[in-house]
Short mmCIF file of C-alpha atoms in Angstrom, two decimals:
data_model
loop_
_atom_site.label_atom_id
_atom_site.label_comp_id
_atom_site.label_asym_id
_atom_site.label_seq_id
_atom_site.Cartn_x
_atom_site.Cartn_y
_atom_site.Cartn_z
CA MET A 1 87.98 59.40 144.65
CA ALA A 2 89.61 59.21 141.25
CA GLU A 3 91.47 56.12 140.13
CA PRO A 4 95.23 56.19 139.74
CA ILE A 5 96.11 56.38 136.04
CA ILE A 6 99.84 55.98 136.51
CA THR A 7 101.43 53.91 139.23
CA ILE A 8 105.16 53.69 139.74
CA ASN A 9 106.45 50.98 142.03
CA ASN A 10 109.98 51.22 143.48
CA ILE A 11 111.83 52.10 140.30
CA PHE A 12 115.58 52.36 140.02
CA PHE A 13 117.27 53.83 136.99
CA LYS A 14 120.78 54.76 136.07
CA TYR A 15 122.28 56.06 132.85
CA GLU A 16 124.79 53.87 131.10
CA GLY A 17 128.33 54.32 132.36
CA GLN A 18 127.31 56.22 135.46
CA GLU A 19 127.91 55.24 139.04
CA ASN A 20 124.98 56.89 140.72
CA TYR A 21 121.34 56.16 140.24
CA ALA A 22 119.54 58.95 138.46
CA LEU A 23 116.39 57.70 140.11
CA GLU A 24 116.37 55.68 143.28
CA ASP A 25 113.46 53.77 144.72
CA ILE A 26 110.70 56.03 143.48
CA SER A 27 107.08 55.12 144.05
CA LEU A 28 104.21 57.38 143.25
CA GLN A 29 100.73 57.50 141.84
CA VAL A 30 99.09 59.98 139.52
CA MET A 31 95.33 60.22 139.80
CA GLU A 32 93.02 60.55 136.86
CA GLY A 33 92.21 64.15 135.98
CA GLU A 34 94.82 65.51 138.35
CA TRP A 35 97.30 68.31 137.68
CA LEU A 36 100.55 67.13 139.18
CA ALA A 37 103.65 69.30 139.28
CA ILE A 38 107.08 67.76 139.69
CA VAL A 39 109.68 70.26 140.84
CA GLY A 40 113.34 70.03 141.67
CA HIS A 41 116.66 71.61 140.75
CA ASN A 42 118.68 70.63 137.69
CA GLY A 43 119.81 67.05 137.81
CA SER A 44 117.28 65.99 140.40
CA GLY A 45 115.86 63.38 138.03
CA LYS A 46 112.61 65.05 137.01
CA SER A 47 113.08 64.76 133.28
CA THR A 48 114.42 61.22 133.59
CA LEU A 49 111.26 60.32 135.45
CA ALA A 50 109.15 61.74 132.63
CA LYS A 51 111.04 59.71 130.07
CA LEU A 52 110.49 56.54 132.10
CA LEU A 53 106.75 57.13 132.04
CA ASN A 54 106.42 56.62 128.29
CA GLY A 55 109.19 54.16 127.73
CA LEU A 56 111.87 56.44 126.32
CA HIS A 57 113.93 54.85 129.10
CA PHE A 58 113.25 51.62 130.93
CA PRO A 59 113.84 51.19 134.67
CA GLU A 60 116.44 48.82 135.94
CA LYS A 61 114.16 47.59 138.68
CA GLY A 62 110.54 48.23 139.55
CA ASP A 63 107.63 48.78 137.22
CA VAL A 64 105.52 51.49 135.64
CA ILE A 65 101.83 50.85 135.12
CA VAL A 66 99.92 53.22 132.88
CA ASP A 67 96.14 52.88 132.59
CA GLY A 68 96.37 49.23 133.63
CA ILE A 69 99.18 48.41 131.21
CA SER A 70 102.53 47.42 132.63
CA LEU A 71 105.24 49.17 130.63
CA SER A 72 107.59 46.87 128.74
CA GLU A 73 109.21 46.61 125.31
CA GLU A 74 106.04 45.01 123.93
CA THR A 75 103.53 47.47 125.37
CA VAL A 76 105.54 50.66 124.87
CA TRP A 77 103.56 51.79 121.80
CA ASP A 78 100.26 51.27 123.56
CA VAL A 79 101.51 53.33 126.44
CA ARG A 80 102.73 56.10 124.14
CA LYS A 81 99.24 56.38 122.68
CA ARG A 82 97.99 57.18 126.18
CA ILE A 83 100.73 59.61 127.16
CA GLY A 84 101.60 62.69 125.17
CA MET A 85 104.76 64.63 125.89
CA VAL A 86 105.64 68.23 125.20
CA PHE A 87 109.34 68.96 125.43
CA GLN A 88 111.39 71.96 126.34
CA ASN A 89 112.73 73.30 123.06
CA PRO A 90 109.98 74.46 120.73
CA ASP A 91 112.27 74.30 117.71
CA ASN A 92 113.59 70.82 118.19
CA GLN A 93 110.30 69.01 118.44
CA PHE A 94 108.68 70.55 115.38
CA VAL A 95 108.86 67.76 112.81
CA GLY A 96 106.53 68.99 110.10
CA THR A 97 107.29 71.54 107.43
CA THR A 98 104.12 73.45 108.23
CA VAL A 99 101.83 73.72 111.24
CA GLN A 100 99.25 71.27 109.93
CA ASP A 101 101.87 68.72 108.90
CA ASP A 102 103.34 68.84 112.35
CA VAL A 103 100.00 68.26 114.06
CA ALA A 104 99.31 65.42 111.65
CA PHE A 105 102.65 63.73 112.28
CA GLY A 106 101.57 61.77 115.33
CA LEU A 107 98.32 60.78 113.64
CA GLU A 108 100.17 59.56 110.57
CA ASN A 109 102.38 57.42 112.80
CA ASN A 110 99.34 55.76 114.30
CA GLY A 111 97.80 55.00 110.95
CA ILE A 112 94.70 57.17 111.36
CA PRO A 113 92.71 57.34 108.07
CA ARG A 114 93.07 60.62 106.21
CA GLU A 115 89.51 61.99 106.58
CA LEU A 116 89.60 61.53 110.34
CA MET A 117 93.08 63.04 110.40
CA VAL A 118 91.97 66.26 108.67
CA GLU A 119 89.10 66.61 111.12
CA ARG A 120 91.32 66.03 114.16
CA VAL A 121 94.06 68.39 112.97
CA HIS A 122 91.58 71.20 112.52
CA ASP A 123 89.90 70.40 115.81
CA ALA A 124 93.17 70.31 117.74
CA LEU A 125 94.40 73.59 116.26
CA GLU A 126 91.06 75.15 117.10
CA LYS A 127 91.48 74.08 120.72
CA VAL A 128 94.84 75.80 121.05
CA ASN A 129 93.69 78.88 119.11
CA MET A 130 96.05 78.31 116.23
CA SER A 131 93.54 77.53 113.49
CA GLY A 132 94.55 80.58 111.49
CA PHE A 133 98.07 79.25 111.05
CA LEU A 134 97.47 76.02 109.09
CA ASN A 135 100.09 76.60 106.43
CA GLN A 136 102.57 78.66 108.45
CA GLU A 137 106.15 77.47 108.57
CA PRO A 138 107.82 77.02 111.97
CA HIS A 139 110.37 79.80 111.54
CA HIS A 140 107.57 82.31 111.20
CA LEU A 141 106.05 81.39 114.58
CA SER A 142 106.96 82.63 118.06
CA GLY A 143 108.17 80.25 120.77
CA GLY A 144 104.78 80.21 122.50
CA GLN A 145 102.99 79.56 119.24
CA LYS A 146 105.31 76.66 118.45
CA GLN A 147 104.63 75.14 121.85
CA ARG A 148 100.90 75.50 121.26
CA VAL A 149 101.30 73.66 117.99
CA ALA A 150 103.25 70.97 119.85
CA ILE A 151 100.33 70.70 122.30
CA ALA A 152 97.89 70.49 119.40
CA GLY A 153 99.98 67.67 117.95
CA ILE A 154 99.61 65.85 121.24
CA ILE A 155 95.90 66.43 121.85
CA ALA A 156 95.08 65.37 118.28
CA LEU A 157 96.22 61.94 119.45
CA ARG A 158 93.67 62.07 122.28
CA PRO A 159 95.94 60.91 125.09
CA ASN A 160 94.76 60.40 128.66
CA VAL A 161 97.84 61.99 130.14
CA ILE A 162 99.88 64.94 128.95
CA ILE A 163 103.39 65.46 130.29
CA LEU A 164 104.92 68.90 130.02
CA ASP A 165 108.65 68.35 130.30
CA GLU A 166 109.73 71.91 131.14
CA ALA A 167 107.58 72.94 128.21
CA THR A 168 107.52 76.58 129.24
CA SER A 169 111.12 77.06 130.33
CA MET A 170 112.33 78.54 127.04
CA LEU A 171 109.40 80.92 126.64
CA ASP A 172 108.97 84.52 127.61
CA PRO A 173 106.42 85.33 130.33
CA LYS A 174 103.69 85.99 127.77
CA GLY A 175 104.27 82.74 125.91
CA ARG A 176 104.45 80.88 129.21
CA LEU A 177 101.07 82.22 130.31
CA GLU A 178 99.56 81.37 126.92
CA VAL A 179 100.75 77.78 127.12
CA VAL A 180 99.71 77.23 130.72
CA ASN A 181 96.28 78.72 130.11
CA THR A 182 95.80 76.61 127.00
CA ILE A 183 96.60 73.46 128.97
CA ARG A 184 94.36 74.46 131.84
CA GLU A 185 91.41 75.07 129.52
CA LEU A 186 91.97 71.74 127.85
CA LYS A 187 92.17 70.00 131.17
CA ASP A 188 88.91 71.55 132.33
CA LYS A 189 87.16 70.66 129.10
CA THR A 190 88.41 67.14 128.57
CA GLY A 191 89.38 65.85 132.00
CA LEU A 192 92.97 65.33 130.93
CA THR A 193 95.58 64.33 133.45
CA VAL A 194 98.49 66.76 133.43
CA ILE A 195 101.99 66.13 134.74
CA SER A 196 104.01 69.27 134.57
CA ILE A 197 107.72 69.19 135.21
CA THR A 198 108.91 72.64 135.93
CA HIS A 199 111.33 75.03 137.54
CA ASP A 200 108.72 77.67 137.67
CA LEU A 201 107.12 77.62 141.07
CA GLU A 202 104.43 80.08 140.05
CA GLU A 203 103.30 77.44 137.62
CA ALA A 204 103.60 74.71 140.24
CA ALA A 205 101.54 76.76 142.68
CA LYS A 206 98.54 76.28 140.41
CA ALA A 207 98.78 72.48 140.45
CA ASP A 208 96.60 70.15 142.53
CA ARG A 209 99.61 68.39 143.97
CA ILE A 210 103.36 68.94 143.98
CA ILE A 211 106.12 66.38 144.19
CA ILE A 212 109.61 67.59 145.04
CA MET A 213 112.53 65.65 143.66
CA ASN A 214 116.00 65.88 145.09
CA GLY A 215 119.02 63.77 144.18
CA GLY A 216 116.95 61.20 142.34
CA LYS A 217 114.55 60.68 145.22
CA VAL A 218 111.14 61.95 146.14
CA TYR A 219 111.84 64.56 148.80
CA GLY A 220 108.37 65.69 149.57
CA GLU A 221 104.82 65.57 148.35
CA GLY A 222 101.73 67.55 149.06
CA SER A 223 99.32 70.27 148.02
CA PRO A 224 100.92 73.56 146.98
CA SER A 225 100.09 75.20 150.29
CA GLU A 226 101.64 72.32 152.21
CA ILE A 227 104.73 72.39 150.07
CA PHE A 228 105.26 76.12 150.31
CA GLU A 229 104.97 75.95 154.09
CA MET A 230 108.42 74.36 153.87
CA ASP A 231 109.76 77.77 152.96
CA GLU A 232 113.47 77.85 153.95
CA GLU A 233 113.80 74.15 153.25
CA LEU A 234 112.80 74.77 149.62
CA VAL A 235 115.42 77.46 149.24
CA LYS A 236 118.02 75.01 150.56
CA LEU A 237 116.97 72.53 147.84
CA GLY A 238 117.79 75.12 145.24
CA LEU A 239 114.19 76.05 144.62
CA ASP A 240 112.47 79.34 144.91
CA ILE A 241 109.13 80.28 146.35
CA PRO A 242 106.40 82.18 144.46
CA PHE A 243 106.26 85.93 144.67
CA SER A 244 102.97 86.10 146.59
CA ILE A 245 104.36 83.83 149.32
CA LYS A 246 107.53 85.89 149.64
CA MET A 247 105.36 88.99 149.79
CA SER A 248 103.07 87.61 152.51
CA LYS A 249 106.11 86.50 154.47
CA SER A 250 107.68 89.96 154.32
CA LEU A 251 104.37 91.54 155.28
CA LYS A 252 104.07 89.20 158.26
CA GLU A 253 107.60 90.12 159.34
CA VAL A 254 106.73 93.80 159.49
CA GLY A 255 103.68 93.01 161.58
CA TYR A 256 100.68 92.56 159.35
CA PRO A 257 98.41 89.94 160.88
CA LEU A 258 98.10 87.66 157.84
CA SER A 259 96.81 84.24 158.76
CA THR A 260 98.62 82.10 156.18
CA TYR A 261 100.98 82.37 153.23
CA TYR A 262 99.03 83.11 150.08
CA LEU A 263 99.66 81.06 146.93
CA THR A 264 98.36 83.47 144.35
CA GLU A 265 98.41 87.20 144.02
CA GLU A 266 94.59 87.35 143.95
CA GLU A 267 94.32 85.63 147.31
CA LEU A 268 96.88 87.98 148.78
CA VAL A 269 95.16 91.04 147.36
CA ASP A 270 91.83 89.82 148.76
CA ALA A 271 93.35 89.25 152.16
CA LEU A 272 94.91 92.73 152.16
CA TRP A 273 91.60 94.28 151.21
CA THR A 274 89.83 92.47 154.00
CA LEU A 275 92.51 93.67 156.42
CA HIS A 276 92.16 97.22 155.20
CA LEU A 277 88.38 97.17 155.61
CA ASN A 278 88.59 95.73 159.13
CA LYS A 279 91.00 98.40 160.26
CA MET B 1 120.14 85.57 104.97
CA MET B 2 117.23 83.57 103.49
CA GLU B 3 116.44 86.29 101.00
CA LYS B 4 119.63 85.71 99.03
CA MET B 5 119.00 82.06 98.62
CA ILE B 6 117.51 81.18 95.28
CA PHE B 7 117.98 77.43 95.53
CA GLY B 8 114.80 75.66 96.53
CA ARG B 9 112.94 78.94 96.86
CA TYR B 10 109.21 78.68 96.40
CA VAL B 11 107.25 81.59 95.00
CA PRO B 12 103.56 81.23 95.77
CA ALA B 13 101.23 82.29 92.99
CA ASP B 14 98.00 81.05 91.51
CA SER B 15 98.80 79.56 88.15
CA ILE B 16 98.12 76.34 86.31
CA VAL B 17 101.76 75.30 86.83
CA HIS B 18 101.43 75.80 90.58
CA ARG B 19 98.37 73.62 90.70
CA LEU B 20 99.91 70.71 88.84
CA ASP B 21 100.62 67.55 90.77
CA PRO B 22 104.24 67.46 91.94
CA ARG B 23 104.60 64.01 90.42
CA SER B 24 103.71 65.18 86.94
CA LYS B 25 106.04 68.17 87.33
CA LEU B 26 108.90 65.93 88.42
CA ILE B 27 108.37 63.54 85.50
CA PHE B 28 108.01 66.48 83.16
CA VAL B 29 111.24 68.14 84.26
CA PHE B 30 113.17 64.89 84.21
CA ALA B 31 111.95 64.10 80.70
CA PHE B 32 112.62 67.67 79.58
CA ILE B 33 116.23 67.44 80.74
CA CYS B 34 116.60 64.37 78.55
CA ILE B 35 114.98 65.87 75.45
CA VAL B 36 117.07 69.03 75.61
CA PHE B 37 119.88 66.85 74.33
CA LEU B 38 117.83 65.91 71.26
CA ALA B 39 118.10 69.43 69.89
CA ASN B 40 121.02 69.95 67.54
CA ASN B 41 120.07 72.58 64.97
CA PHE B 42 118.52 76.03 64.83
CA VAL B 43 114.93 74.91 64.41
CA THR B 44 115.00 72.43 67.34
CA TYR B 45 116.72 74.88 69.68
CA ALA B 46 114.24 77.56 68.71
CA ILE B 47 111.31 75.22 69.48
CA LEU B 48 112.81 74.34 72.88
CA THR B 49 113.49 77.94 73.85
CA VAL B 50 110.06 79.12 72.78
CA PHE B 51 108.52 76.27 74.73
CA THR B 52 110.53 77.15 77.87
CA PHE B 53 109.47 80.80 77.65
CA PHE B 54 105.89 79.70 77.13
CA LEU B 55 106.10 77.66 80.37
CA ILE B 56 107.55 80.63 82.24
CA PHE B 57 104.79 82.83 80.91
CA VAL B 58 102.11 80.35 82.03
CA SER B 59 103.66 80.06 85.50
CA LYS B 60 103.07 83.79 86.14
CA ILE B 61 106.45 84.07 87.87
CA PRO B 62 108.47 87.18 87.02
CA LEU B 63 111.40 86.50 84.71
CA ARG B 64 113.89 88.02 87.15
CA PHE B 65 113.62 84.97 89.42
CA PHE B 66 114.81 82.82 86.56
CA ILE B 67 117.60 85.23 85.63
CA ASN B 68 118.69 85.15 89.28
CA GLY B 69 118.82 81.37 89.08
CA LEU B 70 121.08 81.70 86.06
CA LYS B 71 123.59 83.94 87.84
CA PRO B 72 125.56 81.27 89.77
CA VAL B 73 126.25 79.35 86.54
CA LEU B 74 126.86 82.37 84.38
CA TRP B 75 130.62 82.00 84.46
CA LEU B 76 130.25 78.37 83.41
CA ILE B 77 128.11 79.38 80.45
CA LEU B 78 130.54 82.11 79.43
CA PHE B 79 133.47 79.76 79.86
CA THR B 80 132.00 77.07 77.56
CA LEU B 81 130.92 79.77 75.10
CA VAL B 82 134.46 81.18 74.89
CA LEU B 83 135.92 77.69 74.70
CA HIS B 84 133.73 76.87 71.74
CA LEU B 85 134.42 80.19 70.04
CA PHE B 86 138.16 79.75 70.11
CA PHE B 87 138.71 76.06 69.85
CA THR B 88 136.15 74.72 67.40
CA ARG B 89 137.87 74.72 64.06
CA GLN B 90 135.16 73.80 61.57
CA GLY B 91 133.16 75.56 58.91
CA HIS B 92 134.00 78.98 57.40
CA LEU B 93 136.57 81.22 58.94
CA LEU B 94 134.71 84.29 60.17
CA PHE B 95 137.36 86.31 61.93
CA HIS B 96 141.10 86.25 61.96
CA PHE B 97 143.36 88.31 64.20
CA GLY B 98 146.83 87.12 65.07
CA PHE B 99 146.52 83.68 66.57
CA ILE B 100 142.76 84.09 67.26
CA LYS B 101 140.67 82.33 64.66
CA ILE B 102 136.88 82.20 64.98
CA TYR B 103 134.98 79.76 62.85
CA GLU B 104 131.31 79.62 61.94
CA GLU B 105 130.82 76.25 63.60
CA GLY B 106 132.37 77.57 66.80
CA VAL B 107 129.88 80.44 67.04
CA LYS B 108 127.03 78.02 66.37
CA GLN B 109 128.14 75.49 68.93
CA GLY B 110 128.79 78.19 71.52
CA ILE B 111 125.29 79.61 71.15
CA PHE B 112 123.72 76.16 71.22
CA ILE B 113 125.51 75.19 74.41
CA SER B 114 124.48 78.44 76.10
CA LEU B 115 120.89 77.92 75.02
CA ARG B 116 121.00 74.37 76.36
CA PHE B 117 122.24 75.60 79.72
CA MET B 118 119.63 78.30 79.84
CA ASN B 119 116.79 75.90 78.99
CA LEU B 120 117.92 73.39 81.58
CA ILE B 121 118.23 75.97 84.34
CA PHE B 122 115.01 77.75 83.52
CA VAL B 123 112.96 74.55 83.55
CA THR B 124 114.51 73.18 86.74
CA SER B 125 114.04 76.55 88.46
CA LEU B 126 110.44 76.43 87.27
CA LEU B 127 110.03 73.22 89.23
CA THR B 128 111.40 74.58 92.51
CA LEU B 129 109.79 77.98 92.10
CA THR B 130 106.29 76.61 91.59
CA THR B 131 106.34 73.63 93.95
CA SER B 132 106.52 73.94 97.71
CA PRO B 133 109.35 71.86 99.21
CA ILE B 134 106.91 69.63 101.07
CA SER B 135 104.94 68.65 97.99
CA LEU B 136 108.21 68.11 96.14
CA THR B 137 109.23 65.63 98.82
CA ASP B 138 105.82 63.99 98.69
CA GLY B 139 105.98 63.70 94.92
CA LEU B 140 109.44 62.23 95.04
CA GLU B 141 108.42 59.71 97.65
CA THR B 142 105.49 58.43 95.58
CA LEU B 143 107.55 58.34 92.43
CA LEU B 144 110.33 56.39 94.09
CA ASN B 145 107.88 53.96 95.71
CA PRO B 146 108.53 51.15 93.19
CA LEU B 147 112.14 51.13 94.41
CA LYS B 148 110.92 49.72 97.72
CA LYS B 149 110.92 46.35 95.96
CA ILE B 150 114.69 46.44 95.78
CA LYS B 151 114.89 47.42 99.47
CA PHE B 152 115.58 51.09 98.75
CA PRO B 153 114.60 53.13 101.88
CA VAL B 154 112.17 55.46 100.15
CA HIS B 155 110.25 56.60 103.21
CA GLU B 156 113.43 57.29 105.15
CA LEU B 157 114.84 59.31 102.29
CA ALA B 158 111.68 61.37 102.02
CA LEU B 159 111.56 61.97 105.76
CA MET B 160 115.19 63.03 105.77
CA MET B 161 114.50 65.43 102.93
CA SER B 162 111.50 67.02 104.57
CA ILE B 163 113.27 67.38 107.94
CA SER B 164 116.30 68.92 106.25
CA LEU B 165 114.09 71.39 104.40
CA ARG B 166 112.26 72.30 107.61
CA PHE B 167 115.52 72.90 109.48
CA ILE B 168 117.25 75.04 106.82
CA PRO B 169 115.80 78.35 108.13
CA THR B 170 116.31 77.30 111.77
CA LEU B 171 119.96 76.49 111.16
CA MET B 172 120.42 79.65 109.13
CA ASP B 173 119.16 81.64 112.08
CA GLU B 174 121.44 79.81 114.39
CA THR B 175 124.48 80.33 112.14
CA ASP B 176 123.69 83.99 112.12
CA LYS B 177 123.40 84.06 115.90
CA ILE B 178 126.66 82.15 116.50
CA MET B 179 128.42 84.35 113.95
CA LYS B 180 127.30 87.50 115.72
CA ALA B 181 128.22 86.05 119.11
CA GLN B 182 131.70 85.18 117.90
CA MET B 183 132.05 88.56 116.24
CA ALA B 184 131.15 90.16 119.57
CA ARG B 185 134.03 88.22 121.05
CA GLY B 186 136.43 89.51 118.44
CA VAL B 187 136.41 86.91 115.66
CA ASP B 188 136.89 88.55 112.29
CA PHE B 189 135.01 86.75 109.52
CA SER B 190 135.28 89.18 106.67
CA SER B 191 138.83 90.40 106.32
CA GLY B 192 142.41 89.23 106.38
CA PRO B 193 144.18 86.66 104.21
CA LEU B 194 142.38 83.49 103.11
CA LYS B 195 144.19 81.34 105.68
CA ASP B 196 142.92 83.49 108.58
CA ARG B 197 139.43 83.56 107.21
CA ILE B 198 139.29 79.80 106.97
CA LYS B 199 140.55 79.60 110.54
CA ALA B 200 137.81 82.03 111.64
CA ILE B 201 135.19 79.58 110.36
CA VAL B 202 136.15 77.00 113.01
CA PRO B 203 134.51 78.80 115.97
CA LEU B 204 131.39 79.02 113.83
CA LEU B 205 131.36 75.45 112.54
CA ILE B 206 132.05 73.55 115.76
CA PRO B 207 129.22 75.05 117.83
CA LEU B 208 126.92 74.59 114.82
CA PHE B 209 127.79 70.90 114.57
CA VAL B 210 127.48 70.30 118.29
CA SER B 211 124.10 71.97 118.46
CA SER B 212 122.92 70.02 115.40
CA PHE B 213 123.74 66.79 117.17
CA LYS B 214 121.79 67.97 120.19
CA ARG B 215 118.88 69.02 118.00
CA ALA B 216 118.90 65.67 116.25
CA GLU B 217 118.74 63.82 119.51
CA GLU B 218 115.90 65.95 120.87
CA LEU B 219 114.00 65.68 117.65
CA ALA B 220 114.39 61.88 117.63
CA THR B 221 113.10 61.70 121.21
CA ALA B 222 110.12 63.91 120.38
CA MET B 223 109.35 61.85 117.27
CA GLU B 224 109.48 58.62 119.20
CA ALA B 225 107.29 60.05 121.96
CA ARG B 226 104.71 60.84 119.28
CA GLY B 227 104.64 57.26 118.12
CA TYR B 228 107.02 57.32 115.17
CA ARG B 229 108.03 53.76 114.30
CA GLY B 230 109.34 54.06 110.76
CA GLY B 231 107.44 53.90 107.49
CA GLU B 232 105.39 50.77 108.21
CA GLY B 233 101.71 51.29 108.89
CA ARG B 234 101.74 55.05 108.43
CA THR B 235 98.98 56.95 106.75
CA LYS B 236 99.57 60.16 104.89
CA TYR B 237 98.05 63.54 105.64
CA ARG B 238 98.94 65.07 102.33
CA LEU B 239 97.01 63.87 99.35
CA LEU B 240 98.37 63.96 95.82
CA LEU B 241 95.72 64.31 93.14
CA TRP B 242 96.33 63.67 89.48
CA HIS B 243 94.09 65.86 87.33
CA LEU B 244 93.51 66.36 83.62
CA PRO B 245 96.13 69.15 83.29
CA ASP B 246 98.76 66.73 84.59
CA THR B 247 98.04 64.23 81.85
CA THR B 248 97.85 67.04 79.31
CA SER B 249 101.26 68.41 80.31
CA LEU B 250 102.84 65.03 79.71
CA ILE B 251 101.05 64.61 76.38
CA VAL B 252 102.37 68.02 75.29
CA LEU B 253 105.84 66.89 76.25
CA ILE B 254 105.53 63.71 74.17
CA PHE B 255 104.36 65.86 71.27
CA ILE B 256 107.40 68.14 71.60
CA THR B 257 109.70 65.14 71.79
CA ALA B 258 108.21 63.79 68.55
CA ILE B 259 108.70 67.12 66.75
CA LEU B 260 112.28 67.38 67.99
CA THR B 261 113.09 63.84 66.84
CA ILE B 262 111.72 64.58 63.39
CA LEU B 263 113.38 67.95 62.96
CA ARG B 264 116.81 67.17 64.40
CA SER B 265 119.55 66.77 61.86
#
């Protein structure tokens, strides 16, 4: 079994000047090489949790341990080298004037020598299929392309963990698919650990494990199929269920003998074919 | 909206001026601005103007870009020209009609001042037209580096410059969007008395400011998450290289300065 790369022990966090805890007594582990999805409605504390992981916020109580390092004011820069974050708005995280400057930004911050930097910038852009855009300016790129550059900027730093903080929520379906596929390929190639914070349950359905947040607490945890069994409960939490599950549910209601709810469209299509053949 | 903007516009082309190091171009333009004031007679002004046109020719950038750059200050040039024509009372009287008296010296001074303006604007436009904003910022940062000794925040200034440059088109787009959104809700930006038009700017300005604050915060978070800790211990991706043409350009400038000093009266 893989080792936990991030361990969170009983953390409490509240924003300055607010009564309620944004996060209350959260404990969880993220395994190495895992794709973890954190879902929840707006204000459930998902993004706050992400910011606690790389020291953009510090917990009031409890501790965060990343790759054996306990997160504190002194170790925060070491932790940030290990965790890369891609944020929601593609425009507001593009620091550089051109694509290659933006990818190099993180490397410059870490004092990487120039020759190595050039190599890594090209390599990272190659990995996200953006190598033809070296000197493009951000306002000439689409949202999905900008997010891919943001990902390149992160992977050039060679982190162990990549956090997608609603990284696809401002993209159109095509851009969203591009970004998710890019990440998946990278994960398969390099054994990256991915934490994806998302509203999009289709995206979450492809994760290894899902954590549901509600009101600053962990509400539930499990594999996608376990989570989507919860069905009505999810809807009550302000979440939605993926299309294929809704479809299998409706089909079951009208009498098709489907054995389970299917997480992806392919599985559902396969099941329907099998049913059709057996008829 | 971007198309109309001439300030800071970069025109890519392959010329010797484009390939010069931004540092040498910055020094060159700064020195040129100073030596323009050396010229004070026909010969020196002629040398300067010919030199400016020679630079434009070498840069392979169409003259219309430079003329466009001149447009915003055209009224200023005309104003000083007219002022000199009517109010300089030296030399021979050339023209006399009622209370209008035009003197020889007035015509001379008027033309000189206009030429001075033109030279200054052409050469500074040459800098922005042939240097991409990012290399301009880089050049400025390296040139200002000695100021670090007196605690001047050189890196911060350069970073601010490059971020501002990068966000100009983004904010332009946003302004356009907000403007259209407000127009859709009935705000009239283009007609009515001045007072109403100024008032109409408010629903454009406030959302723009608010969203800029939000942008700034998100950008700062993203920068921090990517390990930005200020100028200390950073390496640089962009490399500035000083070649022979850079040295040559400065030598030419020294040469011109010498000639101007000798020939000025």
